Amino acid sequence: MASQFGLLLRQWRQRAGLSQEALAQRAAVGIRTVRGLETGERTDPRMGTVRSLADALELTGAERAELFAAAGRDEPVVLEPVRFDPLAEAVETLKVAVEARWRREEEQGQIHDPVPLPVRWDAAPETLRDSWLNIGGEAALAGRLDQIVEVYRKVGSRRLVVLGRAGAGKTVLTTRFVLDLLGARDARDPVPVIFSLGSWHPERVGLRDWMAEQLTRDHPFLGAPGPSGGTLAAALVDAQRVLPVLDGFDEIAAGLHRPALNALNTTTLPLLLTSRVDEYRDAVEGTDVLTSAAAVMLADLTCDDLADYLPRTTRKDVWTLVLDEVRGGGVLAKVLTTPLMVALARRIYSDTPDHDPAELLRFHDAEEIERHLLGSFVPAVYGVEAERVQPWLGYLADHLTRLGTHDLAWWRFGTSSKVTGLSVGIAVGMADLVLEAAVLGMFTARGVSFAVMIGLVTGVLFGVAHRYVVRAAPLEPVRTRLRLRGRLGKRVWSRALLGLAFCGAVGGTYGLVQGISFWLAWPGWKMNTGVLADVVVFSLVFGLGGALVFGLVAAMETPLDVRSAGSPGDLLDANRRHVFGLAAVVVPAFALFVVAATQVGVVVLVALRFEVVWTPVSALALGLVGGVGGGLAYGLSLTAWGQWVLFARVWLPLTGRLPWRLPAFLDDAYRRGVLRRAGAVYQFRHARLQDHFARLP
């Protein structure tokens, strides 16, 4: 008698229009097996047999489960293989990094000490927003700081412009927006990231490419290759896994606001944009509103806001006279209407002993009060050290103003090719003199003259190279580390060709100087043929050695891993390690190659009947000088870390414009609230502070 399994098998086989032979062939089982199961002669089929029959009959869902149950088996759940999604992992890592960064910044800015200032806003004039049809439905946009995410989500297009005058609280709002959005974020939502628009040049680079560059700068691990070529940062931007919070539209260079607004209108990215009112209005009048974007306008603080906030910032009863003046509508009522000015007043008078805010009553002009608050900020936070640090802050502000940016990047403290060439010449000349003396065991007149000449020539060569490299593109920090294994590719070969050309030119010049130094030391030496031989041999030796080490380094470079944070100090440390790692690879490899290649050259020259004065010891000296000298020259002139050492740690402190312990000074200014961190760069706490210090003598 057929079993329940046999009856089901026959029923579904006949429904499929298959004979027993056809089913057996399709399931790759024996015909006797199929016949025995249907007739009941076989009642205990194996798990694999049942699965094969179910697959052959194309059973799914309940029918498949019924067949397995009839066989007295439960089909094991087949787990789909977990596919690694590099974008999903990058998104989660980026979320953690962004949240930690801006929570620290909010704490550093005393936003919640004792309570946040009541930042509020209303809908902006209709002329500054798109039509509600394009936005995606009319919505009430008025709100306060803790409602920013709620208001943003009312905007159907998810494109919102936040307008306000200087110091109105736009930066405070963007920070709170990011943190609140991350707190309520679904796993499928993009990560909100704040981008300071001041460094964007819309006529040179598109918005998406610029965003990818900024992400890589602040989060080096996003420089790793993405799933479809390019970088992880570019892939996140293209896949809209990043929500751009574009802070400071007004800080874009003068003349570029209209092109910037046009560029923003070519994208459909959801975004939040902040700007001062006048700059945004001018751009709108010259082009059009931001497509599909709603707009809100930050409101001034009221007298009640001040009365609720300022007395809570100190246990001293010192704000009564000031609040009475504000209630009376005096000049102070025009100044203490923005979070910036209120925060400055709080820092100067509530947080500092022996400062009475009643002194504000002696001023009768709003601009004069603002200058007083800005000028009193550093003395309040530094005390007796203010006179010493103020010129340094003034230099930093002037430096940023000349660069046209608000980003204080450690790799952009100097670009003078003259200073670079002079420093390279001195460093290489001294290295040559010391190394030759150490290897040969003595100082000689020829050695001194050769050190002077090679220092001069190398300084000129690398000074010129620095000038043209920096003119083409400013030096940027590396975002790679060196690993023991690498693979050959176009990048390796292109680097090798670059090393061959540049080091060959340096080697030819080196050979010329070497020949001249021999001629000066031994007047009987064959000047013409000897110099020619030196130029040819050194061009080949240095060129091939340069190709070797350039290609080797390219093969060993890999993006910084996820643990490499993007703070200024972390990125600086990573670059220092990279340069020292580079030297540890380049110097020995180049020196050994030069020693071996020089000995081959000696054999060839002797066979050609040239007079040769090189020995294995002099070849060793040559290799060390070439490796160490070349490493010093390259590191000081063509790496961001080398330029930092040269200018920020030596030249600018030597000329009195910055302190000798610059990293400690910047970190101290950050802890005191004068500077803030924005990823891998510092910024003044507010653009008004930078403008104030830039005007100081």
XYZ file of C-alpha atoms in Angstrom:
697
model
C 0.000 0.000 0.000
C 1.356 3.427 -0.959
C 2.365 5.761 1.852
C 1.305 9.387 2.178
C 4.706 10.315 0.773
C 4.191 8.031 -2.233
C 0.716 9.436 -2.919
C 2.002 13.030 -2.829
C 4.962 12.137 -5.032
C 2.715 10.481 -7.666
C 0.205 13.357 -7.546
C 2.796 16.105 -8.103
C 4.696 14.009 -10.692
C 1.555 13.579 -12.761
C 0.682 17.268 -12.357
C 4.110 18.120 -13.742
C 3.464 15.790 -16.712
C 6.476 13.601 -15.929
C 6.869 9.851 -16.172
C 8.688 7.961 -13.446
C 11.693 7.660 -15.754
C 11.672 11.416 -16.530
C 11.413 12.339 -12.828
C 14.230 9.942 -11.943
C 16.429 11.429 -14.650
C 15.664 15.013 -13.642
C 16.243 14.301 -9.916
C 19.365 12.202 -10.642
C 18.019 9.230 -8.680
C 17.358 5.660 -9.722
C 14.094 4.633 -11.434
C 13.702 1.898 -8.814
C 13.841 4.558 -6.098
C 10.988 6.571 -7.626
C 8.877 3.432 -8.290
C 9.516 2.059 -4.788
C 8.563 5.311 -3.077
C 5.304 5.621 -5.041
C 4.250 2.004 -4.411
C 5.202 2.018 -0.725
C 7.965 -0.556 -1.100
C 10.367 2.100 0.221
C 9.142 4.161 3.162
C 12.272 5.834 4.521
C 13.811 8.067 1.848
C 17.049 9.884 2.587
C 17.092 13.641 3.134
C 19.103 14.189 -0.044
C 16.638 12.105 -2.096
C 13.642 14.090 -0.824
C 15.409 17.393 -1.578
C 16.330 16.237 -5.105
C 12.754 15.144 -5.839
C 11.332 18.424 -4.491
C 13.771 20.408 -6.629
C 12.942 18.319 -9.707
C 9.214 18.880 -9.191
C 9.910 22.620 -8.573
C 8.001 22.544 -5.287
C 8.096 25.659 -3.114
C 6.551 26.917 0.098
C 3.797 24.832 1.642
C 3.988 21.982 -0.901
C 7.684 21.498 -0.271
C 7.113 21.508 3.489
C 4.243 18.976 3.091
C 6.454 16.572 1.114
C 9.216 16.712 3.749
C 6.654 16.209 6.525
C 5.243 13.162 4.743
C 8.760 11.741 4.648
C 9.056 12.342 8.388
C 11.741 14.973 7.930
C 12.138 18.710 8.513
C 14.080 20.376 5.738
C 17.029 22.181 7.321
C 17.039 25.912 6.785
C 19.581 26.825 4.163
C 21.095 30.120 5.162
C 21.952 32.454 2.366
C 25.653 33.281 2.428
C 26.231 36.618 4.099
C 27.503 39.013 1.506
C 29.978 41.595 2.666
C 28.651 45.063 1.894
C 31.540 47.535 2.106
C 29.181 50.505 1.849
C 27.024 49.324 4.750
C 30.078 48.854 6.951
C 31.455 52.237 5.901
C 28.118 53.902 6.702
C 28.020 52.453 10.224
C 31.632 53.386 10.913
C 31.055 56.895 9.579
C 27.967 57.274 11.781
C 29.942 56.445 14.921
C 32.759 58.835 13.973
C 30.420 61.725 13.108
C 28.337 61.331 16.248
C 31.382 61.201 18.534
C 32.976 64.235 16.850
C 30.012 66.574 17.082
C 29.035 65.479 20.570
C 32.528 66.477 21.699
C 32.242 69.790 19.853
C 28.885 70.526 21.451
C 30.322 69.835 24.888
C 33.420 71.920 24.127
C 31.216 74.844 23.093
C 29.261 74.686 26.395
C 26.011 74.443 24.450
C 24.235 72.657 27.310
C 25.967 74.547 30.132
C 23.663 75.227 31.888
C 20.981 75.052 29.139
C 21.020 75.698 25.394
C 20.178 79.193 24.223
C 16.671 79.220 22.753
C 17.473 79.269 19.022
C 14.199 79.738 17.127
C 13.171 80.368 13.546
C 10.230 81.260 11.325
C 9.494 80.678 7.667
C 11.681 82.815 5.392
C 10.150 85.244 2.862
C 8.579 83.583 -0.156
C 11.189 85.124 -2.470
C 13.891 82.972 -0.825
C 12.200 79.593 -1.225
C 10.838 77.506 -4.089
C 7.107 76.978 -4.662
C 5.343 74.531 -2.388
C 4.443 72.447 -5.452
C 8.137 71.772 -6.039
C 8.904 71.367 -2.352
C 6.293 68.661 -1.962
C 3.409 70.091 0.029
C 2.988 73.135 2.250
C 4.111 72.799 5.877
C 4.420 74.981 8.981
C 8.140 75.617 9.380
C 8.353 77.640 12.603
C 10.205 75.871 15.409
C 12.970 75.834 17.984
C 16.320 74.077 18.367
C 15.039 70.742 19.657
C 12.546 70.554 16.760
C 14.941 70.922 13.852
C 14.695 67.282 12.722
C 10.899 67.373 13.024
C 10.726 70.534 10.909
C 13.158 69.128 8.343
C 11.042 65.999 7.897
C 8.002 68.138 7.130
C 9.771 69.270 3.970
C 8.778 66.782 1.273
C 11.903 67.338 -0.844
C 14.204 67.096 2.201
C 15.936 70.301 1.022
C 15.990 73.088 3.606
C 17.827 76.440 3.715
C 18.550 77.973 7.140
C 19.227 81.716 6.995
C 20.460 84.031 9.708
C 22.798 86.924 10.335
C 26.306 86.487 11.677
C 26.285 84.755 15.056
C 22.585 83.889 14.865
C 23.198 80.228 15.786
C 23.492 78.477 12.421
C 26.448 76.339 13.500
C 24.742 75.421 16.783
C 21.687 74.404 14.789
C 23.618 72.211 12.322
C 25.361 70.406 15.181
C 22.075 69.703 16.943
C 20.484 68.647 13.620
C 23.212 66.060 13.016
C 23.097 64.634 16.538
C 19.280 64.485 16.699
C 19.053 62.928 13.239
C 21.638 60.295 14.159
C 19.746 59.543 17.368
C 16.525 58.914 15.448
C 18.189 57.367 12.408
C 16.916 54.199 10.768
C 19.602 51.843 9.445
C 18.517 52.737 5.892
C 18.822 56.499 6.418
C 21.882 58.378 5.134
C 24.466 59.665 7.600
C 24.295 63.455 8.079
C 27.747 65.001 7.630
C 28.625 68.677 8.098
C 30.656 70.178 5.246
C 32.117 73.685 5.607
C 31.422 75.259 2.231
C 34.164 77.885 2.519
C 36.702 75.604 0.813
C 34.461 74.722 -2.167
C 35.284 76.303 -5.528
C 32.251 75.409 -7.662
C 33.947 76.359 -10.948
C 36.816 73.929 -10.347
C 35.182 70.887 -8.808
C 31.651 69.511 -8.709
C 29.747 69.244 -5.457
C 29.821 65.435 -5.288
C 33.563 65.245 -6.035
C 34.288 67.954 -3.471
C 32.217 66.167 -0.846
C 34.141 62.954 -1.520
C 37.433 64.834 -1.090
C 36.285 66.324 2.220
C 35.112 62.942 3.490
C 38.471 61.400 2.645
C 40.290 64.279 4.353
C 38.333 63.944 7.586
C 37.875 60.152 7.527
C 40.960 58.616 5.844
C 39.517 55.088 5.805
C 37.012 56.285 3.193
C 39.919 56.600 0.771
C 39.878 52.816 0.384
C 38.731 51.460 -2.995
C 34.952 51.356 -3.427
C 32.919 48.465 -4.867
C 32.929 49.901 -8.407
C 36.273 51.656 -8.582
C 36.924 55.086 -7.115
C 36.889 55.486 -3.346
C 34.450 54.486 -0.641
C 33.783 58.184 -0.068
C 32.746 58.716 -3.698
C 30.588 55.573 -3.607
C 28.781 56.776 -0.456
C 28.091 60.168 -2.033
C 26.887 58.680 -5.326
C 24.638 56.191 -3.529
C 23.176 59.027 -1.395
C 24.281 57.280 1.792
C 25.506 60.668 3.045
C 23.162 63.576 3.824
C 25.128 66.812 3.178
C 24.739 69.500 5.824
C 26.322 72.403 3.946
C 27.381 75.001 6.497
C 28.394 78.515 5.476
C 27.190 79.250 1.943
C 28.170 82.863 2.649
C 31.792 81.777 3.296
C 32.317 80.705 -0.324
C 34.798 83.061 -2.006
C 33.404 86.359 -3.285
C 32.053 86.112 -6.795
C 31.303 82.391 -6.536
C 27.944 82.435 -4.759
C 25.916 82.425 -7.960
C 27.948 79.631 -9.606
C 27.650 77.706 -6.327
C 23.860 78.059 -6.297
C 23.716 76.990 -9.950
C 25.845 73.949 -9.110
C 23.575 73.042 -6.188
C 20.585 73.258 -8.505
C 22.088 70.675 -10.851
C 21.815 68.069 -8.087
C 18.777 66.430 -6.545
C 20.530 65.583 -3.288
C 18.541 66.033 -0.082
C 20.440 68.603 1.970
C 20.421 71.272 4.638
C 22.121 74.549 3.685
C 23.021 77.444 6.007
C 23.904 80.982 4.998
C 23.876 84.578 6.049
C 20.854 86.324 4.595
C 22.458 88.936 2.333
C 24.808 86.573 0.471
C 22.026 84.073 -0.177
C 19.572 86.768 -1.269
C 22.117 88.215 -3.712
C 22.751 84.767 -5.220
C 19.007 84.137 -5.548
C 18.428 87.495 -7.225
C 21.215 86.768 -9.697
C 20.140 83.197 -10.501
C 17.199 81.460 -8.836
C 16.170 79.946 -5.523
C 17.558 76.585 -4.472
C 15.391 74.131 -6.394
C 12.721 72.340 -4.305
C 14.059 73.918 -1.102
C 12.065 75.412 1.755
C 13.708 78.190 3.782
C 13.600 79.375 7.386
C 14.989 82.493 9.044
C 16.609 82.422 12.489
C 14.998 84.810 14.960
C 16.709 87.184 17.381
C 16.924 86.357 21.053
C 14.415 88.225 23.214
C 14.779 89.974 26.545
C 12.956 87.075 28.216
C 15.467 84.658 26.665
C 18.360 86.629 28.185
C 16.623 86.920 31.554
C 16.154 83.151 31.622
C 19.701 82.335 30.488
C 22.343 84.791 31.735
C 21.571 84.657 35.511
C 21.814 80.832 35.328
C 25.394 80.979 34.001
C 26.854 82.223 37.302
C 26.121 82.210 41.026
C 27.010 85.910 41.156
C 24.197 88.448 40.931
C 25.825 90.581 38.253
C 23.400 90.688 35.327
C 20.587 92.785 36.814
C 21.746 96.164 35.476
C 22.440 94.751 32.011
C 19.019 93.093 31.821
C 17.344 96.328 32.950
C 19.149 98.166 30.144
C 18.019 95.538 27.613
C 14.408 95.785 28.811
C 14.600 99.527 28.372
C 15.472 99.069 24.705
C 18.973 100.548 24.982
C 21.869 99.908 22.655
C 22.645 96.623 24.433
C 19.280 95.334 23.253
C 20.614 95.505 19.669
C 23.813 93.586 20.503
C 22.667 90.805 22.821
C 20.293 89.325 20.270
C 22.524 86.634 18.787
C 23.883 83.492 20.457
C 27.446 84.529 19.515
C 27.377 87.842 21.380
C 25.552 86.329 24.343
C 28.080 83.472 24.497
C 30.973 85.971 24.421
C 29.365 88.034 27.193
C 28.801 84.912 29.264
C 32.428 83.762 28.786
C 33.865 87.164 29.676
C 31.674 88.025 32.662
C 30.062 84.867 34.070
C 33.021 82.491 33.690
C 35.745 84.925 34.724
C 36.129 86.373 38.237
C 36.542 90.118 38.778
C 34.774 91.064 35.540
C 31.558 93.055 35.932
C 29.165 93.140 32.957
C 28.020 96.568 34.125
C 30.985 97.970 32.193
C 28.949 97.302 29.030
C 26.681 100.154 30.056
C 29.382 102.758 29.353
C 29.243 102.075 25.595
C 26.766 103.944 23.433
C 27.337 102.322 20.053
C 26.411 98.772 19.009
C 29.534 98.223 16.880
C 31.701 99.468 19.734
C 30.132 96.944 22.108
C 30.673 94.120 19.632
C 34.334 95.095 19.174
C 34.719 95.192 22.943
C 33.247 91.723 23.364
C 35.384 90.289 20.561
C 38.516 92.013 21.884
C 37.886 90.951 25.495
C 37.396 87.301 24.666
C 41.083 86.293 24.513
C 42.068 88.227 27.691
C 39.163 86.533 29.453
C 40.152 82.986 28.477
C 43.956 83.419 28.622
C 44.363 85.881 31.479
C 47.949 87.089 31.853
C 49.024 85.064 28.822
C 46.745 87.029 26.488
C 49.372 89.559 25.455
C 51.741 86.753 24.465
C 49.274 84.630 22.472
C 47.307 87.389 20.750
C 49.952 88.043 18.034
C 50.040 84.309 17.258
C 46.264 84.199 16.886
C 46.498 87.319 14.746
C 49.007 85.638 12.447
C 46.810 82.540 12.129
C 43.753 84.652 11.294
C 45.691 86.701 8.741
C 47.119 83.498 7.241
C 43.614 82.082 6.767
C 42.310 85.345 5.336
C 45.134 85.425 2.766
C 44.315 81.821 1.804
C 40.621 82.709 1.546
C 39.493 79.945 3.894
C 38.361 79.277 7.447
C 40.108 75.888 7.621
C 43.362 75.951 9.582
C 45.090 72.920 8.063
C 48.479 71.875 9.447
C 49.698 71.039 5.923
C 49.171 74.611 4.645
C 51.355 76.706 6.928
C 53.856 77.664 4.229
C 54.564 77.350 0.528
C 57.719 79.432 -0.011
C 59.923 77.740 -2.618
C 62.869 79.944 -1.623
C 62.724 78.851 2.015
C 62.196 75.258 0.905
C 65.171 75.304 -1.487
C 67.441 76.936 1.087
C 66.480 74.425 3.775
C 66.901 71.435 1.438
C 70.326 72.697 0.351
C 71.551 73.086 3.929
C 70.131 69.708 5.020
C 71.570 67.783 2.041
C 74.948 69.534 2.231
C 75.310 68.757 5.941
C 74.163 65.162 5.420
C 76.712 64.700 2.639
C 79.548 66.147 4.721
C 78.730 64.029 7.785
C 78.114 60.762 5.899
C 81.208 61.008 3.735
C 83.338 61.791 6.777
C 81.780 58.887 8.706
C 82.338 56.359 5.910
C 85.737 57.605 4.689
C 86.931 58.450 8.192
C 88.057 62.019 7.517
C 87.144 65.494 6.345
C 88.818 66.596 3.129
C 88.881 69.832 1.169
C 87.276 67.996 -1.750
C 84.565 66.662 0.576
C 83.744 70.142 1.891
C 83.653 71.684 -1.581
C 81.569 68.787 -2.867
C 79.101 69.127 0.052
C 78.697 72.833 -0.671
C 78.158 72.266 -4.381
C 75.776 69.327 -4.000
C 73.794 71.217 -1.352
C 73.519 74.217 -3.659
C 72.487 72.171 -6.687
C 70.023 69.991 -4.761
C 68.465 73.024 -3.094
C 67.909 74.681 -6.466
C 66.510 71.515 -8.077
C 64.076 70.713 -5.285
C 63.151 74.366 -4.811
C 62.129 74.523 -8.479
C 60.336 71.166 -8.227
C 58.477 72.388 -5.143
C 57.438 75.581 -6.904
C 55.894 73.803 -9.869
C 54.335 70.985 -7.845
C 52.640 73.378 -5.406
C 51.547 75.655 -8.231
C 49.852 72.700 -9.941
C 48.194 71.434 -6.747
C 48.840 72.275 -3.072
C 50.530 69.495 -1.125
C 47.988 67.338 0.682
C 48.522 64.897 3.563
C 48.940 61.286 2.535
C 46.120 58.981 3.512
C 48.036 55.760 3.075
C 50.227 53.505 5.135
C 52.999 51.147 4.050
C 52.397 47.416 4.086
C 54.764 44.552 3.381
C 52.960 43.295 0.298
C 51.781 45.079 -2.779
C 50.839 44.213 -6.301
C 52.040 45.627 -9.586
C 49.751 47.874 -11.572
C 49.627 50.993 -13.679
C 50.206 53.158 -10.626
C 53.420 51.297 -9.775
C 54.760 51.565 -13.317
C 53.880 55.255 -13.614
C 55.615 55.971 -10.314
C 58.648 54.000 -11.484
C 58.849 56.043 -14.692
C 58.591 59.245 -12.647
C 61.431 58.035 -10.419
C 63.507 57.121 -13.469
C 63.105 60.588 -15.028
C 63.510 62.745 -11.931
C 66.260 60.759 -10.201
C 68.076 60.370 -13.525
C 68.167 64.166 -13.827
C 69.371 64.498 -10.236
C 71.986 61.792 -10.837
C 73.294 63.523 -13.947
C 73.666 66.764 -11.992
C 75.309 64.837 -9.159
C 77.766 63.283 -11.606
C 78.593 66.708 -13.008
C 79.329 68.071 -9.545
C 81.321 64.928 -8.677
C 83.433 65.324 -11.803
C 84.096 68.979 -11.104
C 85.084 68.198 -7.510
C 87.547 65.547 -8.740
C 89.014 68.026 -11.212
C 89.420 70.620 -8.444
C 91.116 68.069 -6.180
C 93.307 66.503 -8.907
C 94.080 69.014 -11.678
C 95.571 66.255 -13.825
C 92.277 64.370 -13.909
C 90.724 64.063 -17.383
C 88.117 66.797 -17.212
C 86.148 66.180 -20.405
C 85.901 62.393 -20.548
C 85.782 62.006 -16.770
C 82.859 64.385 -16.340
C 81.015 62.777 -19.250
C 81.498 59.338 -17.741
C 80.265 60.551 -14.346
C 77.183 62.178 -15.841
C 76.221 59.077 -17.831
C 76.905 56.582 -15.052
C 75.221 58.573 -12.303
C 72.194 59.291 -14.508
C 71.751 55.553 -15.085
C 72.469 54.513 -11.501
C 70.293 57.181 -9.846
C 67.559 56.855 -12.476
C 67.256 53.074 -12.114
C 67.531 53.353 -8.331
C 64.794 55.989 -8.308
C 62.570 53.793 -10.467
C 63.134 50.926 -8.034
C 62.273 52.814 -4.855
C 59.404 54.847 -6.349
C 57.797 51.690 -7.709
C 58.457 49.814 -4.460
C 56.768 52.509 -2.385
C 53.794 52.648 -4.758
C 53.381 48.879 -4.463
C 53.468 49.076 -0.664
C 50.972 51.912 -0.185
C 47.480 51.082 1.030
C 44.739 53.369 2.452
C 44.738 54.118 6.154
C 42.556 51.683 8.027
C 39.347 52.453 9.855
C 41.132 53.049 13.146
C 42.923 56.055 11.705
C 40.860 58.995 12.909
C 40.656 62.251 11.054
C 41.490 64.750 13.813
C 44.373 67.154 13.075
C 46.702 65.408 15.517
C 45.856 61.900 14.331
C 46.335 62.772 10.673
C 49.607 64.532 11.466
C 50.877 61.490 13.373
C 49.860 59.200 10.519
C 51.773 61.359 8.047
C 54.867 61.418 10.259
C 54.815 57.640 10.491
C 54.367 57.424 6.749
C 57.384 59.638 6.011
C 59.605 57.733 8.456
C 58.363 54.445 7.027
C 59.152 55.773 3.583
C 62.681 56.629 4.671
C 63.146 53.188 6.217
C 62.315 51.625 2.837
C 63.927 54.099 0.453
C 67.307 54.727 2.072
C 68.512 51.099 2.409
C 67.036 50.031 -0.937
C 68.556 52.962 -2.801
C 71.935 52.672 -1.045
C 72.277 48.945 -1.750
C 71.249 49.411 -5.369
C 73.741 52.243 -5.879
C 76.579 50.209 -4.338
C 75.845 47.240 -6.602
C 75.214 49.318 -9.729
C 78.322 51.417 -9.174
C 80.508 48.337 -9.040
C 79.021 47.209 -12.349
C 79.751 50.671 -13.726
C 83.375 50.437 -12.559
C 83.850 47.183 -14.435
C 82.366 48.689 -17.608
C 84.429 51.883 -17.389
C 87.650 49.981 -16.772
C 86.897 47.844 -19.819
C 86.444 51.067 -21.809
C 89.882 52.249 -20.562
C 88.594 55.050 -18.343
C 90.598 56.098 -15.299
C 88.455 55.072 -12.319
C 89.002 56.311 -8.761
C 85.875 54.767 -7.216
C 86.244 52.092 -4.553
C 83.627 49.953 -2.760
C 83.917 52.309 0.229
C 83.311 55.390 -1.905
C 80.381 53.557 -3.547
C 78.920 52.946 -0.077
C 79.336 56.636 0.767
C 77.684 57.532 -2.514
C 74.726 55.231 -1.845
C 74.193 56.575 1.657
C 74.481 60.188 0.513
C 72.065 59.545 -2.339
C 69.566 57.702 -0.139
C 69.687 59.956 2.918
C 70.111 63.184 0.948
C 67.368 62.291 -1.504
C 65.067 61.247 1.314
C 65.673 64.523 3.166
C 65.161 66.595 0.024
C 61.985 64.806 -0.971
C 60.576 64.746 2.565
C 61.171 68.441 3.239
C 60.037 69.784 -0.122
C 57.410 67.439 -1.540
C 55.515 65.994 1.448
C 52.909 67.751 3.566
C 54.543 66.577 6.793
C 57.949 67.856 5.666
C 56.474 71.276 4.907
C 54.819 71.261 8.345
C 58.161 70.582 10.019
C 59.947 73.166 7.901
C 57.495 76.022 8.326
C 55.351 75.368 11.407
C 58.093 73.892 13.594
C 61.144 75.859 12.400
C 60.712 78.848 10.081
C 57.617 80.554 11.533
C 58.675 80.097 15.193
C 62.192 81.233 14.251
C 60.748 84.446 12.799
C 58.469 84.958 15.842
C 55.149 84.516 14.075
C 54.128 81.302 15.845
C 55.165 79.508 19.064
C 57.770 76.735 19.027
C 55.290 74.265 20.514
C 52.603 74.888 17.923
C 50.608 71.615 18.325
C 50.278 72.226 22.052
C 49.263 75.846 21.415
C 46.538 74.830 18.941
C 45.224 72.130 21.254
C 45.179 74.584 24.161
C 43.294 77.147 22.052
C 40.794 74.427 21.217
C 40.290 73.493 24.867
C 39.813 77.168 25.785
C 37.131 77.538 23.123
C 39.045 79.901 20.819
C 39.319 77.262 18.098
C 37.106 74.361 17.173
C 37.843 71.147 15.300
C 36.184 70.375 12.015
C 37.512 66.987 11.053
C 41.194 67.178 10.161
C 41.376 70.974 10.468
C 40.930 73.655 13.094
C 38.697 76.698 12.682
C 38.186 79.800 14.754
C 35.155 79.344 16.977
C 33.319 81.820 14.776
C 34.110 83.682 11.550
C 33.681 86.974 13.436
C 36.569 86.014 15.705
C 38.797 85.285 12.717
C 37.880 88.617 11.149
C 38.632 90.402 14.426
C 42.077 88.846 14.856
C 42.950 89.363 11.185
C 42.518 93.130 11.668
C 44.943 93.271 14.592
C 48.343 94.848 13.875
